[in-house]
Coordinates of C-alpha atoms in Angstrom, one line a residue:
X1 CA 22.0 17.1 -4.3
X2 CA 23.7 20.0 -2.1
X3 CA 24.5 24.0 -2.7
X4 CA 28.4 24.1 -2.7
X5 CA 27.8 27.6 -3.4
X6 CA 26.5 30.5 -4.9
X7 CA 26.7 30.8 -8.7
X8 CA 24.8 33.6 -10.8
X9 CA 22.3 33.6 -13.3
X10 CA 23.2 34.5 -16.7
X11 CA 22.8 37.7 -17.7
X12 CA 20.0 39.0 -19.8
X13 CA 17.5 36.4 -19.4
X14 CA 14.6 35.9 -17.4
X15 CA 14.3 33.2 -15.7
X16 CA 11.2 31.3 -15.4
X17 CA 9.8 27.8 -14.4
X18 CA 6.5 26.0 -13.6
X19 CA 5.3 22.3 -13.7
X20 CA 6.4 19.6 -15.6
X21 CA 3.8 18.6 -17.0
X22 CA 3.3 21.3 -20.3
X23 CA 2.7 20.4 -24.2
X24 CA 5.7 21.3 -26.6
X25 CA 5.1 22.1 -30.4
X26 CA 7.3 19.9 -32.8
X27 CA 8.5 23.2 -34.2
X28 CA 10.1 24.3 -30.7
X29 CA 11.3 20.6 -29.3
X30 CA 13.6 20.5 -32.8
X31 CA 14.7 24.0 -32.0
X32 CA 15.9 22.9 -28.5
X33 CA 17.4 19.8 -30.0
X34 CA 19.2 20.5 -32.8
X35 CA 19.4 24.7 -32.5
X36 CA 23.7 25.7 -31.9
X37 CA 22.9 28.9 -31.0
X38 CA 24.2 30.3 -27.4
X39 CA 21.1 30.7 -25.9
X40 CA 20.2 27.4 -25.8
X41 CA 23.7 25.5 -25.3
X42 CA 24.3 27.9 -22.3
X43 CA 20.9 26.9 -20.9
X44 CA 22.0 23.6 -21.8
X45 CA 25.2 23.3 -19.7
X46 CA 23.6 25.7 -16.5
X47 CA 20.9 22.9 -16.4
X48 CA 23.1 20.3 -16.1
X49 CA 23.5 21.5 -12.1
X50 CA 20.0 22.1 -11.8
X51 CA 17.9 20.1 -9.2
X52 CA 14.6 19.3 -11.7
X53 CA 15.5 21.1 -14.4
X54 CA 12.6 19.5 -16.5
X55 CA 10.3 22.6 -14.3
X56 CA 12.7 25.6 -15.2
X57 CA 14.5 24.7 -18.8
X58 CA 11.3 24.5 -21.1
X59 CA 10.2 27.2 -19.3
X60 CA 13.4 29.7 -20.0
X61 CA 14.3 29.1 -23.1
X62 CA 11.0 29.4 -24.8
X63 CA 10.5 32.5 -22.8
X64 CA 13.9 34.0 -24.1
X65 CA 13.7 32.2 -27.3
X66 CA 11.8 33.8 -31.2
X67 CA 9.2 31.2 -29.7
X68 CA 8.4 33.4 -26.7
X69 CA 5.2 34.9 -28.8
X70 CA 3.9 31.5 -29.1
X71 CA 4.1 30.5 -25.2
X72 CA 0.1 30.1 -23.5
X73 CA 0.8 30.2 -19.0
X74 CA -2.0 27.1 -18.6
X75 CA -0.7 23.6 -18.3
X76 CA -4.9 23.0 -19.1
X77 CA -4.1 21.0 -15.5
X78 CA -5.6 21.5 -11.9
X79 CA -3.4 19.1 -9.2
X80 CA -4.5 18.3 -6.1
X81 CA -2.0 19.8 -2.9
X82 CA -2.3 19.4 0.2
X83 CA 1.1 19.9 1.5
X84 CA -0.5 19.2 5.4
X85 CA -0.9 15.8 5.1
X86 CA 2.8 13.9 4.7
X87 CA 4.7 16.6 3.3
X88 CA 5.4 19.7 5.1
X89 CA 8.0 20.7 3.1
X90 CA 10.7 18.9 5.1
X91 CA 13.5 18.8 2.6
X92 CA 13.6 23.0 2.6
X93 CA 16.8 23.2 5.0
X94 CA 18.8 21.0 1.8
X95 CA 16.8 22.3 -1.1
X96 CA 14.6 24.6 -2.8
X97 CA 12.2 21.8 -3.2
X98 CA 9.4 20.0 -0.5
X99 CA 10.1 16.8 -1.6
X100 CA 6.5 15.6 -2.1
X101 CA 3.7 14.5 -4.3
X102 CA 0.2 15.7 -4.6
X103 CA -2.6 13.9 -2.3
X104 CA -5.3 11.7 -4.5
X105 CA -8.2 13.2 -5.4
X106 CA -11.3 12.3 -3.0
X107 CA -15.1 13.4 -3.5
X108 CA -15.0 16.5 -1.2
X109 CA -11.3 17.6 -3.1
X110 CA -13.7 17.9 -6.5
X111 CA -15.1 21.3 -5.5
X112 CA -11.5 22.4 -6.9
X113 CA -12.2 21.3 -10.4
X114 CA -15.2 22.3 -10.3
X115 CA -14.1 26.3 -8.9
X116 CA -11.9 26.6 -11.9
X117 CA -12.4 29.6 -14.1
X118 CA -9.3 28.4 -16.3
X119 CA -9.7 26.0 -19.0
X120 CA -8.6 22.4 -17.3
X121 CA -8.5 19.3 -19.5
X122 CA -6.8 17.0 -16.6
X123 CA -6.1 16.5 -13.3
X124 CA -4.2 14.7 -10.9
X125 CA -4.1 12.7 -8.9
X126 CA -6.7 9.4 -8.9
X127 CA -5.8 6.1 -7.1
X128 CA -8.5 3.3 -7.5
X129 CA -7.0 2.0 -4.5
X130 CA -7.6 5.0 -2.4
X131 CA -10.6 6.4 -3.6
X132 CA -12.8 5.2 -6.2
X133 CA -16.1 7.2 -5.5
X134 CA -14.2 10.7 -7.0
X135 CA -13.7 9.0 -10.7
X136 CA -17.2 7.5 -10.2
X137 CA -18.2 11.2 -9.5
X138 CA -16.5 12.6 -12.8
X139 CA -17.3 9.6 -14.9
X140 CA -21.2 10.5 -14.5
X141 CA -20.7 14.0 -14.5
X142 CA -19.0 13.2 -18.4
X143 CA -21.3 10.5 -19.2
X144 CA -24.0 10.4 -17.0
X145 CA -25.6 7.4 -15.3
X146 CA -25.1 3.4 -16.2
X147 CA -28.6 1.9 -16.5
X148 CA -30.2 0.7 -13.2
X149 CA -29.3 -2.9 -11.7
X150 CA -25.6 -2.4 -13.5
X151 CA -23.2 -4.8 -11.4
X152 CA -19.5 -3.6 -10.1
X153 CA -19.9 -0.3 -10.3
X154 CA -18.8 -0.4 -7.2
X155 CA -16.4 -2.8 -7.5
X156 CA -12.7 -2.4 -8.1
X157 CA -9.6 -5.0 -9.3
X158 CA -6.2 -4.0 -9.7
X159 CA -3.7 -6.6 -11.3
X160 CA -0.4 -7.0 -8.6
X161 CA 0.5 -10.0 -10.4
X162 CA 0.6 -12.5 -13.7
X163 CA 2.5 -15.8 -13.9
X164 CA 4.2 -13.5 -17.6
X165 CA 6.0 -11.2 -15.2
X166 CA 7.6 -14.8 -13.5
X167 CA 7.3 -15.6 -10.0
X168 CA 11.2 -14.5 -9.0
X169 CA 9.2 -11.4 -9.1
X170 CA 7.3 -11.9 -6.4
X171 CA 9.2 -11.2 -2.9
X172 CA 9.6 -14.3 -0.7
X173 CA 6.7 -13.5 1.5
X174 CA 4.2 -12.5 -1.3
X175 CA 5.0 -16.3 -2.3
X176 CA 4.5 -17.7 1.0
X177 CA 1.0 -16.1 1.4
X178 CA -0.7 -16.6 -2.3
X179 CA 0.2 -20.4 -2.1
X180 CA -1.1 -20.8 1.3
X181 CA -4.4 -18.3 0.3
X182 CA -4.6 -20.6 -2.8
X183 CA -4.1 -24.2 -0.7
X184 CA -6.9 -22.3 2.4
X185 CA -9.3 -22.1 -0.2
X186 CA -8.8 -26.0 -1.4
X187 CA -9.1 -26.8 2.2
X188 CA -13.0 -25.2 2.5
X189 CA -14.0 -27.4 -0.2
X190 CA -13.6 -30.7 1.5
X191 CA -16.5 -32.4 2.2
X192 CA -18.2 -30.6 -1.1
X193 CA -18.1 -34.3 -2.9
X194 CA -15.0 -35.8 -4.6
X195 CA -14.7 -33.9 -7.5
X196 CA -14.4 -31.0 -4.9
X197 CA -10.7 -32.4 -4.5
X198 CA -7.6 -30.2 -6.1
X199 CA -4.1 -30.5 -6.1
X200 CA -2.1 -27.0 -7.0
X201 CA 0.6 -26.6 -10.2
X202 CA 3.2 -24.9 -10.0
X203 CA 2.9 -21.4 -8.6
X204 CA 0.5 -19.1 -9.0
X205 CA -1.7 -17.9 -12.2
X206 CA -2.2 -14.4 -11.2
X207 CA -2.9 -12.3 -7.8
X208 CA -5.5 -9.5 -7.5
X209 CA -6.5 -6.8 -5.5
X210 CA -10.1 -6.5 -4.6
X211 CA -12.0 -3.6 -3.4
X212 CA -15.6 -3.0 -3.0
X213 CA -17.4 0.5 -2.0
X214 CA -13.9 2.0 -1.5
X215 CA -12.9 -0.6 1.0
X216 CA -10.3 -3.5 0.7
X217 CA -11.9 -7.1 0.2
X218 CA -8.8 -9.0 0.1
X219 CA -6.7 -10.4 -2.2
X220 CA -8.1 -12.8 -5.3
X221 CA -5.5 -15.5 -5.9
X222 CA -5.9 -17.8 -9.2
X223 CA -3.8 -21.0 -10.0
X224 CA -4.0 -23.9 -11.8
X225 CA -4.8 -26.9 -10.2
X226 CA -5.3 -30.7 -10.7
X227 CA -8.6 -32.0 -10.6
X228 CA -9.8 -35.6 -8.7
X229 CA -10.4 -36.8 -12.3
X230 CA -6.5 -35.8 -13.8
X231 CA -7.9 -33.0 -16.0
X232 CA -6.7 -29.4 -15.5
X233 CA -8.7 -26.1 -14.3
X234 CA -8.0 -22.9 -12.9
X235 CA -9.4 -21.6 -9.9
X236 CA -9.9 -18.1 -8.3
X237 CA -9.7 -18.0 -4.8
X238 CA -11.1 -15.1 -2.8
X239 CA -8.9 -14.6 0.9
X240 CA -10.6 -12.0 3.0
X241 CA -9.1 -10.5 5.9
X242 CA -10.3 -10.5 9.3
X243 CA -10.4 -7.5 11.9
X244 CA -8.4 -8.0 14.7
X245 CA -9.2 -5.2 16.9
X246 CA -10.4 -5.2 20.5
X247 CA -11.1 -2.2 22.3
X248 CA -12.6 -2.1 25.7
X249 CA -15.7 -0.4 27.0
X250 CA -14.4 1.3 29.8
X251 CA -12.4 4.1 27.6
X252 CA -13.0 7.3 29.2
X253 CA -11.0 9.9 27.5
X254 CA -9.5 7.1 25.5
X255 CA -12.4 7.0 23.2
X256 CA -10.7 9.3 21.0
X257 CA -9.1 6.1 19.8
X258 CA -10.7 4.8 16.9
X259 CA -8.8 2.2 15.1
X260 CA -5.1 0.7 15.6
X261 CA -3.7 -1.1 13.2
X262 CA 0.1 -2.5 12.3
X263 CA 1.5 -2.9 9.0
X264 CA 4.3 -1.8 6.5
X265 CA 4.3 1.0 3.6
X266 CA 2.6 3.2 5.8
X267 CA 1.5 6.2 3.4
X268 CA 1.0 9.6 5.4
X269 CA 0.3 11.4 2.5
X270 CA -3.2 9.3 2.1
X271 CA -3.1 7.8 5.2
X272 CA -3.3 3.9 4.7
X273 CA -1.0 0.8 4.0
X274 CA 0.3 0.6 0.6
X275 CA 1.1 -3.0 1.7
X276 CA -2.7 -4.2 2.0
X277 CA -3.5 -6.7 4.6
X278 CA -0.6 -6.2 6.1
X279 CA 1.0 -9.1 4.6
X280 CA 4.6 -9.1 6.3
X281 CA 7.5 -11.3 7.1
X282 CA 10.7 -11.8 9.6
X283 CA 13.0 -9.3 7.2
X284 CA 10.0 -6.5 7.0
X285 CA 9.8 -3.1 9.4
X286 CA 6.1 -2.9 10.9
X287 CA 4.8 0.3 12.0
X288 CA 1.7 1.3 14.5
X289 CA -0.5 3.7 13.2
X290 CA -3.3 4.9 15.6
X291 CA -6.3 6.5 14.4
X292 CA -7.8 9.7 16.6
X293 CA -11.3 12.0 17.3
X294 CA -10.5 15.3 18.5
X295 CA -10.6 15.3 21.9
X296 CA -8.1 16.0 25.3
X297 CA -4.6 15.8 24.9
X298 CA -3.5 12.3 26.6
X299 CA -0.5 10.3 26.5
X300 CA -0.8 6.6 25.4
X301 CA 1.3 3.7 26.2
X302 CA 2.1 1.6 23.4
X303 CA 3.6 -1.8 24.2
X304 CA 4.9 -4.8 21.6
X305 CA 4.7 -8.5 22.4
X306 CA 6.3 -11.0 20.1
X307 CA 4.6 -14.8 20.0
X308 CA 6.7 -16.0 22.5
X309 CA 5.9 -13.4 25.1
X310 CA 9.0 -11.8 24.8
X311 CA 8.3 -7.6 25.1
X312 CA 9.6 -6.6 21.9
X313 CA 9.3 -2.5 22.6
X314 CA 7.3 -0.3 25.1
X315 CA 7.0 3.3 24.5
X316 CA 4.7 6.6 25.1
X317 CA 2.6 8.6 22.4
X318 CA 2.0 12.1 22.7
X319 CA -1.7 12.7 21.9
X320 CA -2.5 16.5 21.2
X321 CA -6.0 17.8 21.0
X322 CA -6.3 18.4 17.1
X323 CA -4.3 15.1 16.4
X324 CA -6.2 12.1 13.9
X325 CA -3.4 9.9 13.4
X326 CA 0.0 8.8 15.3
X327 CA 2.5 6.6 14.3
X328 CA 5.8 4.9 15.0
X329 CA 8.0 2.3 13.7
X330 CA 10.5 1.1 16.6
X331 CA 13.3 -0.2 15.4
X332 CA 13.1 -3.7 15.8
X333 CA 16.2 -6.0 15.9
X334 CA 15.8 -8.2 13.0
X335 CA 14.6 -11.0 12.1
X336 CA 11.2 -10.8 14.1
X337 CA 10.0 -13.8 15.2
X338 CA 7.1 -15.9 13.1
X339 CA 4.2 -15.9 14.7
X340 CA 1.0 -13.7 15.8
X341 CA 2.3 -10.6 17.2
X342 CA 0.2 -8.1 20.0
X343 CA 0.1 -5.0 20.1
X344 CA -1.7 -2.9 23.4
X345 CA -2.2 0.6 23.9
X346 CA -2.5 1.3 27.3
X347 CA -3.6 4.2 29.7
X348 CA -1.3 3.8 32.8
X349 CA -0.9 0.1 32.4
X350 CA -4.3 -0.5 31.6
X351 CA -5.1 -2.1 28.6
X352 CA -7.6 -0.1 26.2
X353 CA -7.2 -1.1 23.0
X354 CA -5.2 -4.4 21.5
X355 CA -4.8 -5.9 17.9
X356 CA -3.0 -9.3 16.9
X357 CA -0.8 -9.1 13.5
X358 CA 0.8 -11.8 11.8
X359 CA 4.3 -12.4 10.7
X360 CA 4.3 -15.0 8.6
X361 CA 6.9 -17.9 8.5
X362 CA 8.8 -18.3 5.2
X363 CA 7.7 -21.6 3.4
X364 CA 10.3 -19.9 0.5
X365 CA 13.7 -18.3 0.5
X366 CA 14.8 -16.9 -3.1
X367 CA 11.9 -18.7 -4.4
X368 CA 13.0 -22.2 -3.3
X369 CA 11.6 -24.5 -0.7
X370 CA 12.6 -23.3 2.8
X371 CA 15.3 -25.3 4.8
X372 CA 16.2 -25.3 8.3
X373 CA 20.0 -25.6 7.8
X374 CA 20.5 -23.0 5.3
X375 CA 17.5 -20.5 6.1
X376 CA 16.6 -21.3 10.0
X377 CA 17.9 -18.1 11.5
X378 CA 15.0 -16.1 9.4
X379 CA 12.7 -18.1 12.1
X380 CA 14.5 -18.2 15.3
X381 CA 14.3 -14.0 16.2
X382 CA 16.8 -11.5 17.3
X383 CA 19.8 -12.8 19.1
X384 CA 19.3 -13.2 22.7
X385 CA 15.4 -12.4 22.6
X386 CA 16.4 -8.5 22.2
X387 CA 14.4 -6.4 19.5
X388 CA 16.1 -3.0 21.1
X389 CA 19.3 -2.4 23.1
X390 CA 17.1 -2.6 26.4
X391 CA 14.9 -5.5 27.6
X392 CA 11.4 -4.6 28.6
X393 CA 10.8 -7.9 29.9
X394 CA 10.4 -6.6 33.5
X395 CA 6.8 -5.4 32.3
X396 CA 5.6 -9.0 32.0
X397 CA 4.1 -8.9 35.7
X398 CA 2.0 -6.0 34.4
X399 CA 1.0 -6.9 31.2
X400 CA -0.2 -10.4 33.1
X401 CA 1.9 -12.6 30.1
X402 CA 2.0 -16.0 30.4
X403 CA 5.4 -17.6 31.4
X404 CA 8.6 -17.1 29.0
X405 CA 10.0 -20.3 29.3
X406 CA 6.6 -22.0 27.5
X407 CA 6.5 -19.6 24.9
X408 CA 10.5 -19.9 23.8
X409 CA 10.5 -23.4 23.8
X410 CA 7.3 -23.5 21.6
X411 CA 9.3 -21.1 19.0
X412 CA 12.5 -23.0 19.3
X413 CA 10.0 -26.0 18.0
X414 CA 8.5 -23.8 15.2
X415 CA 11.8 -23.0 14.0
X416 CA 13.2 -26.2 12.9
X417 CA 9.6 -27.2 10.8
X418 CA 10.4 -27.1 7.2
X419 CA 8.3 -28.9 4.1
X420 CA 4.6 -29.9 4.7
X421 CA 5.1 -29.1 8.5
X422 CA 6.3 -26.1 7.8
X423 CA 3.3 -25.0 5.4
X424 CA 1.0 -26.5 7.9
X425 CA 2.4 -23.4 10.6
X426 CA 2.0 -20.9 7.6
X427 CA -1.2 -22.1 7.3
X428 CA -2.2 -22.3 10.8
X429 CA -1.3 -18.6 11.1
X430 CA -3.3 -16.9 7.9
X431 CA -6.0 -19.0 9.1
X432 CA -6.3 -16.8 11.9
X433 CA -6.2 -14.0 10.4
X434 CA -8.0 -14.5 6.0
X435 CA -11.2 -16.4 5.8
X436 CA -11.7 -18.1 2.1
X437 CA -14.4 -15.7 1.0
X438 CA -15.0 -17.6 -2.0
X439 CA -13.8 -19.9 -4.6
X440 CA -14.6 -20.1 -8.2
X441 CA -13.7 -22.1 -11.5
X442 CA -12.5 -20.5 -14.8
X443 CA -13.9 -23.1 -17.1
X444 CA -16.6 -24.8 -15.4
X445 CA -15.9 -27.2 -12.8
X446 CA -18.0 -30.3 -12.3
X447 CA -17.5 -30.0 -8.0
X448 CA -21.0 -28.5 -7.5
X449 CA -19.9 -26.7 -4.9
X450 CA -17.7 -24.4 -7.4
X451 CA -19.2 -21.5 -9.8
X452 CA -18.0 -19.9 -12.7
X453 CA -16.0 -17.2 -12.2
X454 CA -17.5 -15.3 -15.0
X455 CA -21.0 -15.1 -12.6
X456 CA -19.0 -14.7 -9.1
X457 CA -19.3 -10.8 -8.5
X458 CA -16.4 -10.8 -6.7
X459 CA -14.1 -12.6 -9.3
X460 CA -11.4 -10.7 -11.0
X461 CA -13.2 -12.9 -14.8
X462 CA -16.4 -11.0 -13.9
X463 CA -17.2 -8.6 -16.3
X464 CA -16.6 -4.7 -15.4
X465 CA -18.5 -2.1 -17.0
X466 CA -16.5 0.4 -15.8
X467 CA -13.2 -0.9 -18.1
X468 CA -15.7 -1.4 -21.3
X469 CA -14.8 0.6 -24.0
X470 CA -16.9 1.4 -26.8
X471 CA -17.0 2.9 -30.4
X472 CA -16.4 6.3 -30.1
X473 CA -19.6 8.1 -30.5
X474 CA -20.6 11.2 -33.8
X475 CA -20.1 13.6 -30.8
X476 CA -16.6 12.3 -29.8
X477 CA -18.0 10.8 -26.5
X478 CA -17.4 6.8 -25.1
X479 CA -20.2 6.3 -24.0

């Protein structure tokens, strides 16, 4: 939306506004919906070209309405700002409005709800995913304590997908990695006796996220599969990623730099990948994010290198003394080539930090089995090896890569693999990078090698106290 002008107010009234979040009586939302009176068509039609009207139209009319006696200024909410972190108002120069959401609530945040002098009966926000430990904080506060030796209250599982919601709604890469987690996890139960042997159905049952103490544990995969005797079950596969990080010992002022990592749906706001694991493909936008102590200011070096040794992007990071994170996203000629990708930052051509990240190879496009003819550009990379509108391949002599000519013709090979070749490269590369941390059966298995998922802490079937509802008690209370 953009000011093409300036327009008055209407005379008379007082304008007001305020969150969006409020509590109407029924006797006041059937006056704005069915009252003809001026006041509230006028307010009706100036609202129309209003940028979030839903925080200024209550608001007014109430406040000009007979109603106005009944109006209470406390939303009975406390919300959690922090316009520092990912917002800084950058939308002000376009509108009256910062163009951003509040942060997540995280234990050392609480002291605001705990401040208040106002009556508060909510408060936003909570994320699971970011922090736990805050609603763990409130829940005993409410509550108070589960009984000693309670299991998963630590734990965390949040539902990303269920074969109801159909697998065209899973993207083409989300696909590609759940059927290979699900087929890594058959493959480290060979050798565990032959009725250890499964063949998958179909796609997949369901896909969780699983975090423990905060922290992301990877992703818990279930499917249906065929057993060596020709019945069904349904196992739960656990796929736990691996930390690819090197730094070096040597760091001098460079051990400001604490963690480097590469991913998509970078969040600045609470600082992590909203795409966990860092599951990407050939069609996605990765990003570097580097993670600082407060220290010197220093400039970094941060170089790209694709799997065939091609040098994707070089560029220098600005590193001021107060600064925790820095990030970038060159922009990358699509598609990027499949394959494990490096990633070095350097202090004046000296490597002091690197980590690997994968791009995986599509084994679907639009949901159907990959083929070369139709879909083999998605593997080959950018046209004529360029990811920018320079090369930076001169820097190969100083980043000591091995020879071009090896790496290319190795791609060229990868890029014409399609059926159980092609899965075999897919696999090949999570392998390097997820680890089968566990695998389970739904309905008792007889491969001795496989528990039931209802007694695997980890399972997404084990139970969670945390998501038990009881009767509600004489005092109003859950629990």
């Amino acid at each position: 939306m953009w000011r093409l002008g300036e327009r008055s107010v209407p005379e008379g009234l007082e304008v007001s506004g305020g969150s969006d979040w409020f509590a109407l009586t029924r006797h006041f939302v059937d006056y704005v919906v069915t009252s003809q009176d001026a006041l509230v068509a006028g307010l009706k039609q100036f609202y129309t070209y209003a940028l979030l009207p839903a925080e200024s139209f209550f608001h007014t009319v109430l406040g000009n309405s007979h109603l106005c006696e009944t109006l209470v200024d406390n939303n009975l909410r406390v919300t959690n700002w922090n316009r520092k972190l990912g917002c800084k108002c950058q939308y002000k120069h376009i509108v009256d409005w910062c163009g951003c959401s509040p942060n997540d609530f995280k234990p050392p945040d609480l002291v605001r709800i705990q401040q208040l002098t106002r009556p508060t009966f909510f408060a936003r926000k909570f994320e699971s995913t970011v922090n736990q430990e805050a609603m763990d904080i409130l829940d005993t506060h409410l509550y108070g304590h589960y009984p000693p030796g309670t299991l998963a209250l630590k734990a965390y599982w949040e539902s990303v997908y269920e074969h109801q919601d159909g697998h065209n709604t899973l993207s083409d890469v989300q696909l590609t990695a759940y059927t290979s987690f699900t087929r890594l996890g058959m493959h480290s139960l060979q050798g565990k006796g032959p009725d250890c042997k499964f063949e998958p159905i179909g796609f997949p049952a369901s896909v969780h996220l699983y975090f423990y103490d905060d922290r992301f544990q990877g992703y818990l995969v279930k499917q249906e599969v065929q057993t060596a005797s020709g019945g069904r079950d349904t196992l739960e596969v656990w796929s736990v990623p691996q930390a690819p990080l090197q730094l070096e010992k040597n760091m001098r002022e460079f051990e400001r730099l604490k963690h480097l990592e590469v991913g998509t749906e970078w969040d600045p706001k609470e600082r992590i990948f909203r795409n966990f694991g860092g599951v990407m493909g050939p069609l996605d936008e990765p990003v570097a994010v580097q993670r600082w102590a407060r220290g010197p200011n220093l400039t970094a070096t941060v170089v790209w290198i694709d799997p065939a040794h091609v040098v994707a992007a070089s560029y220098d990071v600005s590193v001021e003394a107060e600064a925790e994170f820095t990030q970038y996203r060159p922009p990358l000629q699509r598609p990027l080539r499949p394959g494990v990708w490096h990633v070095r930052v350097l202090r004046q051509w000296e490597r002091m930090a690197e980590t690997r990240f994968l791009v995986t190879p599509l084994a679907y496009r639009t949901h159907q089995p990959f083929k070369t003819v139709e879909h083999g550009w998605l593997h080959a990379g950018p046209v004529g090896n360029l990811y920018l509108e320079q090369s930076f391949q001169q820097l190969s002599s100083v980043l000591r890569l091995p020879a071009l000519e090896a790496g290319l013709q190795e791609a060229q090979g990868h890029a014409q693999l399609q059926g159980a070749e092609l899965e075999a490269w897919v696999d090949g590369g999570f392998s390097s990078f997820w680890s089968p941390g566990g695998v389970c059966s739904s309905t008792g298995s007889s491969c001795a090698a496989l528990a039931s998922c209802t007694k695997a802490s980890w399972s997404s079937m084990t139970p969670d106290p945390k998501a038990e509802l009881g009767p509600i008690k004489s005092d109003g209370r859950i629990r």
